[in-house]
Short mmCIF file of C-alpha atoms in Angstrom, two decimals:
data_model
loop_
_atom_site.label_atom_id
_atom_site.label_comp_id
_atom_site.label_asym_id
_atom_site.label_seq_id
_atom_site.Cartn_x
_atom_site.Cartn_y
_atom_site.Cartn_z
CA UNK A 1 0.00 0.00 0.00
CA UNK A 2 0.91 3.64 -0.17
CA UNK A 3 3.28 4.94 2.51
CA UNK A 4 4.48 8.34 3.52
CA UNK A 5 7.87 9.08 5.03
CA UNK A 6 8.44 12.06 7.26
CA UNK A 7 11.77 13.55 8.23
CA UNK A 8 13.16 14.24 10.61
CA UNK A 9 11.53 11.75 12.94
CA UNK A 10 12.12 14.13 15.84
CA UNK A 11 13.87 17.42 16.39
CA UNK A 12 14.96 19.64 19.26
CA UNK A 13 15.30 23.34 18.57
CA UNK A 14 15.84 26.54 20.49
CA UNK A 15 12.97 28.96 20.88
CA UNK A 16 13.11 31.52 18.07
CA UNK A 17 14.67 29.16 15.53
CA UNK A 18 13.07 28.28 12.21
CA UNK A 19 11.98 24.68 11.57
CA UNK A 20 11.77 22.68 8.35
CA UNK A 21 10.28 19.23 7.90
CA UNK A 22 9.19 17.23 4.92
CA UNK A 23 6.99 14.41 3.77
CA UNK A 24 7.79 12.15 0.84
CA UNK A 25 6.11 9.34 -1.02
CA UNK A 26 6.74 7.02 -3.93
CA UNK A 27 3.19 7.75 -5.11
CA UNK A 28 1.60 10.95 -6.35
CA UNK A 29 -1.17 12.73 -4.50
CA UNK A 30 -3.77 15.34 -5.46
CA UNK A 31 -3.88 16.93 -2.04
CA UNK A 32 -1.44 17.34 0.84
CA UNK A 33 -2.53 18.17 4.37
CA UNK A 34 -0.54 19.10 7.45
CA UNK A 35 -1.85 18.45 10.96
CA UNK A 36 -0.50 19.17 14.44
CA UNK A 37 -1.23 16.94 17.42
CA UNK A 38 -0.74 18.09 20.99
CA UNK A 39 -0.20 15.40 23.67
CA UNK A 40 -3.44 13.59 24.48
CA UNK A 41 -5.41 15.48 21.86
CA UNK A 42 -6.60 14.85 18.32
CA UNK A 43 -4.78 16.23 15.26
CA UNK A 44 -5.75 19.72 14.18
CA UNK A 45 -5.57 20.81 10.55
CA UNK A 46 -2.89 23.43 9.89
CA UNK A 47 -2.69 23.78 6.12
CA UNK A 48 -4.29 22.15 3.07
CA UNK A 49 -2.58 22.15 -0.35
CA UNK A 50 -4.50 21.33 -3.53
CA UNK A 51 -2.21 22.16 -6.44
CA UNK A 52 1.30 21.12 -7.40
CA UNK A 53 3.74 23.93 -6.65
CA UNK A 54 1.28 25.67 -4.34
CA UNK A 55 2.77 27.63 -1.46
CA UNK A 56 0.40 28.43 1.41
CA UNK A 57 0.94 30.26 4.68
CA UNK A 58 -0.93 30.21 7.97
CA UNK A 59 0.67 32.70 10.35
CA UNK A 60 4.21 31.53 11.04
CA UNK A 61 3.61 28.30 9.12
CA UNK A 62 4.32 27.87 5.42
CA UNK A 63 3.75 24.69 3.45
CA UNK A 64 4.45 23.74 -0.14
CA UNK A 65 3.02 21.11 -2.47
CA UNK A 66 6.01 19.63 -4.32
CA UNK A 67 5.97 19.97 -8.10
CA UNK A 68 6.47 16.23 -8.53
CA UNK A 69 3.30 15.71 -6.42
CA UNK A 70 5.28 13.19 -4.37
CA UNK A 71 6.35 15.46 -1.55
CA UNK A 72 5.43 18.38 0.66
CA UNK A 73 7.30 20.66 3.03
CA UNK A 74 6.33 22.50 6.19
CA UNK A 75 8.29 25.40 7.64
CA UNK A 76 7.72 27.11 10.98
CA UNK A 77 9.37 30.46 11.53
CA UNK A 78 10.46 31.90 14.87
CA UNK A 79 9.39 28.88 16.91
CA UNK A 80 7.67 29.35 20.28
CA UNK A 81 7.06 26.86 23.13
CA UNK A 82 3.47 26.14 22.03
CA UNK A 83 4.79 24.78 18.72
CA UNK A 84 5.70 21.60 20.61
CA UNK A 85 3.84 18.57 19.34
CA UNK A 86 3.71 16.01 16.57
CA UNK A 87 3.30 17.20 13.00
CA UNK A 88 1.62 14.78 10.60
CA UNK A 89 1.37 14.98 6.86
CA UNK A 90 -1.42 13.30 4.93
CA UNK A 91 -1.68 12.59 1.23
CA UNK A 92 -4.94 12.23 -0.62
CA UNK A 93 -5.54 10.76 -4.06
CA UNK A 94 -9.01 11.06 -5.58
CA UNK A 95 -11.09 7.97 -4.96
CA UNK A 96 -8.85 6.63 -2.21
CA UNK A 97 -8.49 6.91 1.54
CA UNK A 98 -6.16 9.34 3.24
CA UNK A 99 -2.59 8.17 3.87
CA UNK A 100 -0.90 9.55 6.99
CA UNK A 101 2.80 9.85 7.69
CA UNK A 102 4.35 8.64 10.98
CA UNK A 103 4.85 12.21 12.22
CA UNK A 104 7.69 14.53 13.18
CA UNK A 105 7.98 15.17 16.92
CA UNK A 106 9.04 18.75 17.65
CA UNK A 107 10.49 19.89 20.96
CA UNK A 108 11.26 23.54 21.63
CA UNK A 109 13.86 24.40 24.24
CA UNK A 110 13.48 27.74 26.04
CA UNK B 1 -19.48 25.22 17.88
CA UNK B 2 -19.38 22.50 15.25
CA UNK B 3 -17.07 19.63 15.89
CA UNK B 4 -16.48 16.02 16.77
CA UNK B 5 -17.02 14.74 20.30
CA UNK B 6 -15.45 11.52 21.50
CA UNK B 7 -16.26 9.91 24.83
CA UNK B 8 -15.04 8.81 27.21
CA UNK B 9 -11.61 10.44 27.30
CA UNK B 10 -10.18 7.42 29.16
CA UNK B 11 -11.49 3.85 29.18
CA UNK B 12 -10.36 0.68 30.88
CA UNK B 13 -11.19 -2.79 29.67
CA UNK B 14 -11.12 -6.07 31.54
CA UNK B 15 -10.10 -9.32 29.90
CA UNK B 16 -12.90 -10.79 27.80
CA UNK B 17 -14.93 -7.59 27.85
CA UNK B 18 -16.31 -5.62 24.94
CA UNK B 19 -16.19 -1.84 25.20
CA UNK B 20 -17.78 0.84 23.03
CA UNK B 21 -16.24 4.19 22.16
CA UNK B 22 -18.59 7.00 21.23
CA UNK B 23 -18.13 9.46 18.38
CA UNK B 24 -20.63 12.20 17.54
CA UNK B 25 -20.28 14.97 14.95
CA UNK B 26 -22.43 18.00 14.20
CA UNK B 27 -20.55 19.07 11.08
CA UNK B 28 -23.15 17.50 8.78
CA UNK B 29 -20.40 15.36 7.29
CA UNK B 30 -21.29 12.22 5.37
CA UNK B 31 -18.05 10.32 5.94
CA UNK B 32 -16.71 9.15 9.28
CA UNK B 33 -13.59 7.22 10.25
CA UNK B 34 -11.92 5.42 13.14
CA UNK B 35 -8.16 5.34 13.54
CA UNK B 36 -5.85 3.66 16.00
CA UNK B 37 -2.67 5.41 17.12
CA UNK B 38 0.15 3.60 18.92
CA UNK B 39 3.10 5.42 20.51
CA UNK B 40 5.53 6.75 17.94
CA UNK B 41 3.40 5.57 15.05
CA UNK B 42 1.08 7.14 12.54
CA UNK B 43 -2.64 6.64 12.21
CA UNK B 44 -3.99 3.27 11.12
CA UNK B 45 -7.48 3.04 9.67
CA UNK B 46 -9.86 0.66 11.46
CA UNK B 47 -13.25 1.30 9.81
CA UNK B 48 -14.87 4.00 7.75
CA UNK B 49 -18.37 4.91 6.67
CA UNK B 50 -19.58 6.77 3.63
CA UNK B 51 -23.20 7.11 4.66
CA UNK B 52 -25.80 5.87 7.13
CA UNK B 53 -26.06 2.08 7.33
CA UNK B 54 -22.90 1.63 5.29
CA UNK B 55 -19.36 1.00 6.53
CA UNK B 56 -16.18 -0.62 5.25
CA UNK B 57 -13.20 -2.33 6.86
CA UNK B 58 -9.96 -0.43 6.98
CA UNK B 59 -6.45 -1.81 7.32
CA UNK B 60 -6.79 -3.22 10.85
CA UNK B 61 -10.48 -4.10 11.31
CA UNK B 62 -10.00 -7.45 13.05
CA UNK B 63 -11.31 -7.39 16.62
CA UNK B 64 -13.39 -4.25 16.05
CA UNK B 65 -16.96 -3.54 14.98
CA UNK B 66 -18.92 -0.39 14.12
CA UNK B 67 -22.41 0.80 13.33
CA UNK B 68 -23.76 3.85 11.54
CA UNK B 69 -27.45 4.15 12.41
CA UNK B 70 -27.44 7.94 12.37
CA UNK B 71 -25.45 10.40 10.27
CA UNK B 72 -24.08 12.07 13.39
CA UNK B 73 -22.91 8.95 15.21
CA UNK B 74 -20.30 6.29 14.48
CA UNK B 75 -19.57 4.19 17.61
CA UNK B 76 -16.66 1.75 17.69
CA UNK B 77 -16.78 -1.47 19.69
CA UNK B 78 -13.50 -3.06 20.73
CA UNK B 79 -14.30 -6.72 21.15
CA UNK B 80 -12.62 -9.37 23.26
CA UNK B 81 -11.15 -10.72 20.02
CA UNK B 82 -8.84 -7.71 19.87
CA UNK B 83 -5.88 -9.05 21.85
CA UNK B 84 -3.87 -5.85 22.00
CA UNK B 85 -6.42 -3.07 22.40
CA UNK B 86 -4.29 -0.63 24.40
CA UNK B 87 -3.99 2.46 22.18
CA UNK B 88 -5.26 5.96 21.49
CA UNK B 89 -8.39 5.89 19.31
CA UNK B 90 -9.28 8.79 17.06
CA UNK B 91 -12.55 9.44 15.28
CA UNK B 92 -12.66 11.73 12.24
CA UNK B 93 -15.15 13.00 9.71
CA UNK B 94 -15.08 14.63 6.30
CA UNK B 95 -17.67 16.04 3.93
CA UNK B 96 -17.50 13.08 1.61
CA UNK B 97 -15.62 9.83 1.32
CA UNK B 98 -12.68 9.69 -1.09
CA UNK B 99 -12.73 13.41 -1.75
CA UNK B 100 -9.86 15.78 -1.12
CA UNK B 101 -11.68 17.62 1.66
CA UNK B 102 -9.75 17.49 4.96
CA UNK B 103 -10.66 15.13 7.75
CA UNK B 104 -11.45 16.71 11.11
CA UNK B 105 -10.62 14.83 14.29
CA UNK B 106 -12.05 14.41 17.76
CA UNK B 107 -9.87 14.59 20.86
CA UNK B 108 -9.49 10.85 21.16
CA UNK B 109 -10.16 8.07 23.65
CA UNK B 110 -7.30 6.33 25.42
CA UNK B 111 -8.08 2.66 26.04
CA UNK B 112 -6.11 0.64 28.55
CA UNK B 113 -6.29 -2.93 29.81
CA UNK B 114 -6.90 -3.67 33.49
#
């Protein structure tokens, strides 16, 4: 079946630093989604991308839909303590179920 | 506020016991889903439903059962046949099945074995 890879698996950064993470697949997708999950909570949608090459921002977050349609990137600028959590990507291909990545665990050091 | 409500937040199961996890949504979504999340892993699909009285097995349906008698409700039963039920269970919904509209999640139920 389809699988998504996320890197890095985990990361520790200093408050104020910028963060980059990515999601890759051997399959193409029509839509990429990025979610954030706080401990003990459900994932919350951050950004949705619907077109290859699309670059979308949500506050300090910026995500891009790779032009090959096989990858996506999420950047967080000027990280703050509440950015701590697990960031999941999800790929969607028309007519099929969502595929979720294993997540990138972000820790922010004060 | 529109959203997805899962209950209970924490649940304990005894050996040989069936337990039911509740999921209710007021988003008027047609499609609903159940996922299992284990520590350090992604989401694995248990069951999903496109519409009332219809549901399909996901990747790890063995030991679980569901019903969809109302559009708003999609309860999950963890049966005694599920030998390793300890996990975090997430319910989600979307406007339609197999569309590119995002799934929205509840806050989860953590199931543990006594």
